[in-house]
Coordinates of C-alpha atoms and ligand atoms in Angstrom, one line a residue:
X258 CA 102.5 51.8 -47.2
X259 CA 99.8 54.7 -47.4
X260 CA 98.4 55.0 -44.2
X261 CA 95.1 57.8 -43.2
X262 CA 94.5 59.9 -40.5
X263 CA 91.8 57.4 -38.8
X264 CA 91.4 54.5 -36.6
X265 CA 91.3 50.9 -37.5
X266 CA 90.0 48.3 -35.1
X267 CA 92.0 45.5 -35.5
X268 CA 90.1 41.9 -34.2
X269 CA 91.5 38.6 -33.9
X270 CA 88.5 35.9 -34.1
X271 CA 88.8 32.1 -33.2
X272 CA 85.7 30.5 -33.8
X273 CA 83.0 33.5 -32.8
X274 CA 80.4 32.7 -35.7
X275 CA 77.9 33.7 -33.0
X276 CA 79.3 36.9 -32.8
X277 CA 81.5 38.4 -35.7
X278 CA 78.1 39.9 -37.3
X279 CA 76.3 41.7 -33.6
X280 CA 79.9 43.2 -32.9
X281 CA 80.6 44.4 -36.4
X282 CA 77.0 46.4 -36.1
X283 CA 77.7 48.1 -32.9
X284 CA 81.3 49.0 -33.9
X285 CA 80.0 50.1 -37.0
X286 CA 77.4 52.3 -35.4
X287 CA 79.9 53.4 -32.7
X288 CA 82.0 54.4 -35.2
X289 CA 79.8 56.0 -37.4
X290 CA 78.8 58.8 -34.8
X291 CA 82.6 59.6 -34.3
X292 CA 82.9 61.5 -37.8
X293 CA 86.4 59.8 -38.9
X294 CA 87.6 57.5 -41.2
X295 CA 87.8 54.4 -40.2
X296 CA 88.1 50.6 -40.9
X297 CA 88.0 47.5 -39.0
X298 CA 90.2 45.0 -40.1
X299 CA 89.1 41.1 -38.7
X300 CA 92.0 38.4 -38.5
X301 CA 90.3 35.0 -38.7
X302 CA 93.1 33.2 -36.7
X303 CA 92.0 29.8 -38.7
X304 CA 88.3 29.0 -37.6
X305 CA 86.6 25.5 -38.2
X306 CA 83.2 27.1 -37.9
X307 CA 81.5 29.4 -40.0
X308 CA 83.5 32.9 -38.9
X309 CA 85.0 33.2 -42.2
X310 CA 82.0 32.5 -44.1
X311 CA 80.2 35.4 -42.0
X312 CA 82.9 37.9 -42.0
X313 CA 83.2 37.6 -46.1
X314 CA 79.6 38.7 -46.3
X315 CA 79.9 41.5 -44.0
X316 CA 83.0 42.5 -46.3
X317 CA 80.5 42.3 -49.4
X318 CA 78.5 45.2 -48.3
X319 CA 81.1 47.4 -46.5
X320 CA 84.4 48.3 -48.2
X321 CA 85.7 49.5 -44.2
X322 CA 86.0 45.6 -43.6
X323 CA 89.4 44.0 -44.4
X324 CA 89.6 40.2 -43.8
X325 CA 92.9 38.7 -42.7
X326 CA 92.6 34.5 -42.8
X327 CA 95.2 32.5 -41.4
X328 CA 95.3 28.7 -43.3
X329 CA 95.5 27.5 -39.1
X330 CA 94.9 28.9 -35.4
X331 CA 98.5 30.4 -34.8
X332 CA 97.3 32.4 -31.8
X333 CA 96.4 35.6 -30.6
X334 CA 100.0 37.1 -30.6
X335 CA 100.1 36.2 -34.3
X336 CA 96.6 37.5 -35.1
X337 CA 97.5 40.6 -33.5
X338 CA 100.9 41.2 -34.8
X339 CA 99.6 40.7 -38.3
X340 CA 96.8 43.0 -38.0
X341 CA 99.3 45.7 -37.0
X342 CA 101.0 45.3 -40.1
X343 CA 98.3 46.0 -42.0
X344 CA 96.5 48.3 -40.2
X345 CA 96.6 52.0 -41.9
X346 CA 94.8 54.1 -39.3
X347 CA 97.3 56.6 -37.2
X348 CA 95.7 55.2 -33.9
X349 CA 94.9 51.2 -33.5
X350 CA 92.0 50.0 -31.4
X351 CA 92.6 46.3 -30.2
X352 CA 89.4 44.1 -29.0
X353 CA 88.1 41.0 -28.9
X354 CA 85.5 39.4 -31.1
X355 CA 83.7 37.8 -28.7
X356 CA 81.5 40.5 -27.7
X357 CA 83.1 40.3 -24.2
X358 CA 84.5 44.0 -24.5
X359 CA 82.1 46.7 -25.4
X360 CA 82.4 48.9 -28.6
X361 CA 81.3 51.6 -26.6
X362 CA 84.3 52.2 -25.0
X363 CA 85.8 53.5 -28.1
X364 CA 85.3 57.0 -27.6
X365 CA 86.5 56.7 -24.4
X366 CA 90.3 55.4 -25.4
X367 CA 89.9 57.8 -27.7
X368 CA 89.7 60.7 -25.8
X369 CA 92.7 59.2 -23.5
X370 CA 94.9 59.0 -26.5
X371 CA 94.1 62.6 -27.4
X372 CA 95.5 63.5 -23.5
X373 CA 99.0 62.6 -24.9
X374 CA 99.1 58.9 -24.1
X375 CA 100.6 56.3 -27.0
X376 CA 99.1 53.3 -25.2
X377 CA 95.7 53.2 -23.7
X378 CA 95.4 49.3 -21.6
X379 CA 91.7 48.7 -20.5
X380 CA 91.1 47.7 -17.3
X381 CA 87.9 45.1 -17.2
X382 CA 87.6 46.0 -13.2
X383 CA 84.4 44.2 -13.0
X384 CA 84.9 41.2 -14.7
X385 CA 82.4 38.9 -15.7
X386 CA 84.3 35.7 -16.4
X387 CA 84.3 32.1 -14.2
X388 CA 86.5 32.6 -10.6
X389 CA 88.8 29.9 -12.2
X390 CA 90.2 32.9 -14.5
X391 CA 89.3 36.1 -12.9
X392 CA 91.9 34.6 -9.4
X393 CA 94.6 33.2 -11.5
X394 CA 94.6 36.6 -13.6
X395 CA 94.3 38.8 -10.4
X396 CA 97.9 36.7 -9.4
X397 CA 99.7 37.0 -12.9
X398 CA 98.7 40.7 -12.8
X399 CA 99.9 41.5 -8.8
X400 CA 103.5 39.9 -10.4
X401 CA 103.4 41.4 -13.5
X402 CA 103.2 44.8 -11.9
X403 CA 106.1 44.1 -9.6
X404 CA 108.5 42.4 -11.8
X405 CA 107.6 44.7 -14.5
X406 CA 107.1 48.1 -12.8
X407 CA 104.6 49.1 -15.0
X408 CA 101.7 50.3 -13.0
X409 CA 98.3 48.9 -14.6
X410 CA 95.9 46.8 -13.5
X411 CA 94.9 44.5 -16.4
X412 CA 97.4 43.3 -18.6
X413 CA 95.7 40.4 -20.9
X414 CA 92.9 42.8 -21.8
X415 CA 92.7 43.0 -25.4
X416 CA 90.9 46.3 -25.8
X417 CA 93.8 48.1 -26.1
X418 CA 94.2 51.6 -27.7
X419 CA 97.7 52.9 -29.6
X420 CA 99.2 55.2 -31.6
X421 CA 100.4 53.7 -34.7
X422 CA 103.5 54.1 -34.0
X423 CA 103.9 51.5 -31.1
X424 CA 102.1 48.8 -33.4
X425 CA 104.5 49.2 -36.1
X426 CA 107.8 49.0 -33.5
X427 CA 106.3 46.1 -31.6
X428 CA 107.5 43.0 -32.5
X429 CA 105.0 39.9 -30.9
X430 CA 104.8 36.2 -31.4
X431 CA 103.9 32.8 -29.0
X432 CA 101.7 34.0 -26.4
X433 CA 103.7 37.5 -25.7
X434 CA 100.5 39.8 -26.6
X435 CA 99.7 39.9 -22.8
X436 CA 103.0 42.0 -22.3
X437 CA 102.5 44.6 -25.2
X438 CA 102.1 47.5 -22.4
X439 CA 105.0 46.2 -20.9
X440 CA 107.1 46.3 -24.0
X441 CA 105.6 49.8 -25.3
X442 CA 106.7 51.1 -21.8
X443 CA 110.2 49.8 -21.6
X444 CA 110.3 51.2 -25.0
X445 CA 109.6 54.5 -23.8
X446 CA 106.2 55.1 -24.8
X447 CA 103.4 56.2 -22.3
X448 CA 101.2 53.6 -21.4
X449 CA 98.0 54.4 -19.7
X450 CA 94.5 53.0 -18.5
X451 CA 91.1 53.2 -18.7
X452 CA 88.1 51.0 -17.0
X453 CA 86.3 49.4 -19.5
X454 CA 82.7 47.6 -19.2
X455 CA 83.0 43.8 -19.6
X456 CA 80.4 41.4 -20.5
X457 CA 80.2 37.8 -20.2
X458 CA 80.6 35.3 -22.8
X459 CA 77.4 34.7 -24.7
X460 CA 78.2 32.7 -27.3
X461 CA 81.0 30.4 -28.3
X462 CA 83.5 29.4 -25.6
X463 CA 87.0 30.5 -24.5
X464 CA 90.2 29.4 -25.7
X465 CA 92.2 30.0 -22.7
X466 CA 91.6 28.7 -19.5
X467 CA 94.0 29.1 -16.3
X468 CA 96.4 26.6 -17.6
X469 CA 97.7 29.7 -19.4
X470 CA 99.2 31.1 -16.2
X471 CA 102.6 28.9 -16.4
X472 CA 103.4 30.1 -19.3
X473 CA 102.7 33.3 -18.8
X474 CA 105.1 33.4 -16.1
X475 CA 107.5 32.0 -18.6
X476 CA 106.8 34.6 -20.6
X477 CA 107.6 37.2 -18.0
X478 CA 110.8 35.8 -17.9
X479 CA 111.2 36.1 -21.7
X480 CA 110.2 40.0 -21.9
X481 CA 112.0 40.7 -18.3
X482 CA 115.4 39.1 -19.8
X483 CA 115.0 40.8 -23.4
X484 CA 114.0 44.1 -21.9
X485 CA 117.4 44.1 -20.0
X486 CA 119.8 42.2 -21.8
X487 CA 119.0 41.1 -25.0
X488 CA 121.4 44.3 -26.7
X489 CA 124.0 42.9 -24.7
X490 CA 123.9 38.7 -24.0
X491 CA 127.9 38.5 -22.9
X492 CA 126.7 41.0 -20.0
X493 CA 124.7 38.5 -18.7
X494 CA 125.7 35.5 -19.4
X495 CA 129.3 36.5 -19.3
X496 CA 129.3 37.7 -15.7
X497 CA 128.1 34.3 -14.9
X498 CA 130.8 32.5 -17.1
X499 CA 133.6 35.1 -15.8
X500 CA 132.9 34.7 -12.1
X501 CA 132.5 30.3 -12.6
X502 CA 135.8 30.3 -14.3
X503 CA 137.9 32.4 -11.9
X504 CA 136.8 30.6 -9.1
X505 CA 137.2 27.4 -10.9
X506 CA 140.8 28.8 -11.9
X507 CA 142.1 29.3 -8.9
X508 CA 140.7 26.4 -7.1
X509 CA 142.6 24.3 -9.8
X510 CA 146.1 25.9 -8.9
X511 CA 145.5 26.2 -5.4
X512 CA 145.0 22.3 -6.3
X513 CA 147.8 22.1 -8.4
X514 CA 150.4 23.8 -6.4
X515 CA 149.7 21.5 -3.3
X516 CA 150.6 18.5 -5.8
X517 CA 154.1 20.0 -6.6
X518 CA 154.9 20.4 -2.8
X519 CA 152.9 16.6 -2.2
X520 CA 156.0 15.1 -4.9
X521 CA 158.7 17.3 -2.9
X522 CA 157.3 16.7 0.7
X523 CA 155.5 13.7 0.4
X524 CA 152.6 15.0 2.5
X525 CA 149.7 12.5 1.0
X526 CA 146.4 14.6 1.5
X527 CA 148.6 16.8 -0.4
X528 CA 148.0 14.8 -3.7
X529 CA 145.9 15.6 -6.2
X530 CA 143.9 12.5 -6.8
X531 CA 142.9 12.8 -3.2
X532 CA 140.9 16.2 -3.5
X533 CA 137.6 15.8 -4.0
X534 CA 137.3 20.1 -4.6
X535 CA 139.1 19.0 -7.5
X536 CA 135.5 18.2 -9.1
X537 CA 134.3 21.3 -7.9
X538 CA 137.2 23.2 -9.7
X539 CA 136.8 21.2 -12.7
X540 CA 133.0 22.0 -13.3
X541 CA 132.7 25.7 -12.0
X542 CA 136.0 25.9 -15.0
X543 CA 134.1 24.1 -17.7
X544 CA 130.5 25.9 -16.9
X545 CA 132.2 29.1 -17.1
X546 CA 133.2 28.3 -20.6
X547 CA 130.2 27.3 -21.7
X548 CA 128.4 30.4 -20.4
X549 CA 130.4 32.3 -21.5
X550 CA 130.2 30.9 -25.1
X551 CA 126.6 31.1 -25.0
X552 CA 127.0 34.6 -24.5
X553 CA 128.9 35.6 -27.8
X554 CA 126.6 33.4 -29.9
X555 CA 124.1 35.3 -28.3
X556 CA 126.3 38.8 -29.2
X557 CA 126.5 37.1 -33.1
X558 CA 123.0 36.8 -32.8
X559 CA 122.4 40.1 -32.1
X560 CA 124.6 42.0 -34.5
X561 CA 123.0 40.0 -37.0
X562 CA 119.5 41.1 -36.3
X563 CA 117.8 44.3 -37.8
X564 CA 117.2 46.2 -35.2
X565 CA 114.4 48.6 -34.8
X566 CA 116.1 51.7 -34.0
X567 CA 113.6 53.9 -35.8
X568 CA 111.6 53.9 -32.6
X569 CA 113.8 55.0 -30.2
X570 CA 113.8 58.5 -31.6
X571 CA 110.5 60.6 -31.2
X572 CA 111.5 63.5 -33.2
X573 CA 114.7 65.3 -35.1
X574 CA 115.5 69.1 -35.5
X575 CA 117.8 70.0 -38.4
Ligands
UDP791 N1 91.5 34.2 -30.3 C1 92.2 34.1 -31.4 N2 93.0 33.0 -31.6 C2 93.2 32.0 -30.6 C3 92.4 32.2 -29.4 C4 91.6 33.3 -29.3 O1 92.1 34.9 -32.3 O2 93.9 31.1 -30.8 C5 90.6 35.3 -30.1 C6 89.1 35.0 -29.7 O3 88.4 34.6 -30.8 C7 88.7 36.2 -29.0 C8 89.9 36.8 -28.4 O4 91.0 36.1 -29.1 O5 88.2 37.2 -30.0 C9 90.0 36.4 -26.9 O6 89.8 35.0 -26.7 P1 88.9 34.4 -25.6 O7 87.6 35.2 -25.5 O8 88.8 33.0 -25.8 O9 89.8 34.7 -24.3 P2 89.2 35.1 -22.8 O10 88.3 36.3 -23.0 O11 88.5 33.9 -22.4 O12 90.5 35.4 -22.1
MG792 MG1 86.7 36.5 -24.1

């Protein structure tokens, strides 16, 4: 694909009639002043309203504007991922279209980009959204740090700032958008932060409201268990099944041996039908097996996939 030396700003837009023309202006000015090429590429993740209708007359007068339109609302994720695709710029800019993150900013990741990072997170510190967000978010991002070990403070904001590089190795999808920085860091690509002005909602209304939090957790479990073992399945699962089936093993001969001697000697709590750890045996040995299975479909899995092994090296002398 021919790609320039440029940015493109790549927004995903649900529904934000109200908006798509203000934040195209500022952008456009904002962008304008920076003296590089540039284009903004808009992902209409299949609005009812009149966002596609406003967004195809903005791309009448200015060539810079690329329209992506999903036929349905897939999500975020998907809005995202796709615009990465077909982004061309060396560095991606990420926002949202609802005028909620300021175009001014720009400059800003720029300029933190330029000091060597490959992913620049904003950090909306004062954040002017309802407490029923801003408290659930403050949680999911205290545990995200933790579990993670990546130190920023804001994870779900989508102003976001790469090199092109971690868009085209990133691989998103559901609802895993809000763990890009963790991804691009596990990866091995460094991830920094910037504060970034935040505005409230003006027009239109939000799509995601703390229900969200669940699944993100569910999520974490996703990235944390694909970050780790997701080259490797039978490691995981098959240290499980290993350990289940030994002990079920040699609970079954203990249980099995005391039967012989019960026929020679008689003994009758000796016999085999009179063990209740024989259930115990019997399950820890059949769980064992199944984990254990699930582990090498996971392995077939694996060596089936295309892996993305371009981006594990940065650079190669010859
Ligand atoms: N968005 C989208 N698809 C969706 C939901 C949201 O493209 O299914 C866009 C939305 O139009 C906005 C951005 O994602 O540009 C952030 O959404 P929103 O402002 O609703 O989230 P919040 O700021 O409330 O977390
Ligand atoms: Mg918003």
């Amino acid at each position: 694909m021919e790609t320039f030396t440029g940015i493109s700003v790549v927004i995903p837009v649900y529904n934000e009639d109200d908006n798509v023309l203000e934040l195209y202006k500022k952008i456009k000015s904002i962008m304008s002043a920076q003296n590089k090429a540039y284009e903004i590429i808009f992902i209409d993740d299949g609005s009812t309203d009149n966002t596609f209708q406003d967004l195809s007359a903005i791309h009448e007068n200015d060539d810079r504007v690329k329209i992506l339109r999903f036929r349905n609302n897939f999500g975020k994720a998907a809005a995202l991922s796709k615009g990465f695709e077909y982004a061309k710029g060396n560095i991606v800019i990420t926002m949202d279209g609802d005028l909620q993150d300021d175009p001014e900013e720009i400059p800003n990741f720029l300029d933190k980009i330029n000091e060597g990072y490959d992913l620049v997170s904003g950090w909306k510190y004062d954040r002017k959204d309802p407490i029923t967000k801003t408290i659930p978010s403050k949680i999911f991002n205290i545990l995200t740090r933790k579990i993670t070990g990546v130190h920023i403070h804001d994870f779900n904001c989508g102003f976001k700032a790469y090199r092109s590089d971690v868009t085209k190795s990133i691989r998103i999808y559901g609802e895993l958008h809000r763990y890009i920085p963790v991804i691009a860091f596990w990866k091995g690509y460094r991830v920094g932060e910037i504060k970034v002005k935040h505005h409230a909602r003006r027009h239109g209304k939000s799509k995601y409201g703390s229900r969200r939090l669940l699944k993100g957790f569910l999520d974490l479990i996703t990235i944390k268990f694909l970050s780790g073992f997701s080259a490797r399945p039978l490691h995981f699962f098959g240290t499980f099944g290993f350990l289940f089936f030994v002990s079920g093993f040699i609970i079954c001969l203990y249980l099995t041996i005391m039967h012989v001697l019960f026929i020679f000697e008689g003994v009758p709590e000796w016999e085999i039908r009179m063990r209740p750890l024989l259930l115990m045996g019997t399950l820890l040995i059949i769980s064992g097996i199944q984990l254990i299975s699930v582990g090498l479909i996971g392995e077939m899995i694996y060596s089936l996939s295309k892996d993305d092994n371009t981006s594990m090296i940065i650079e190669v002398l010859e």
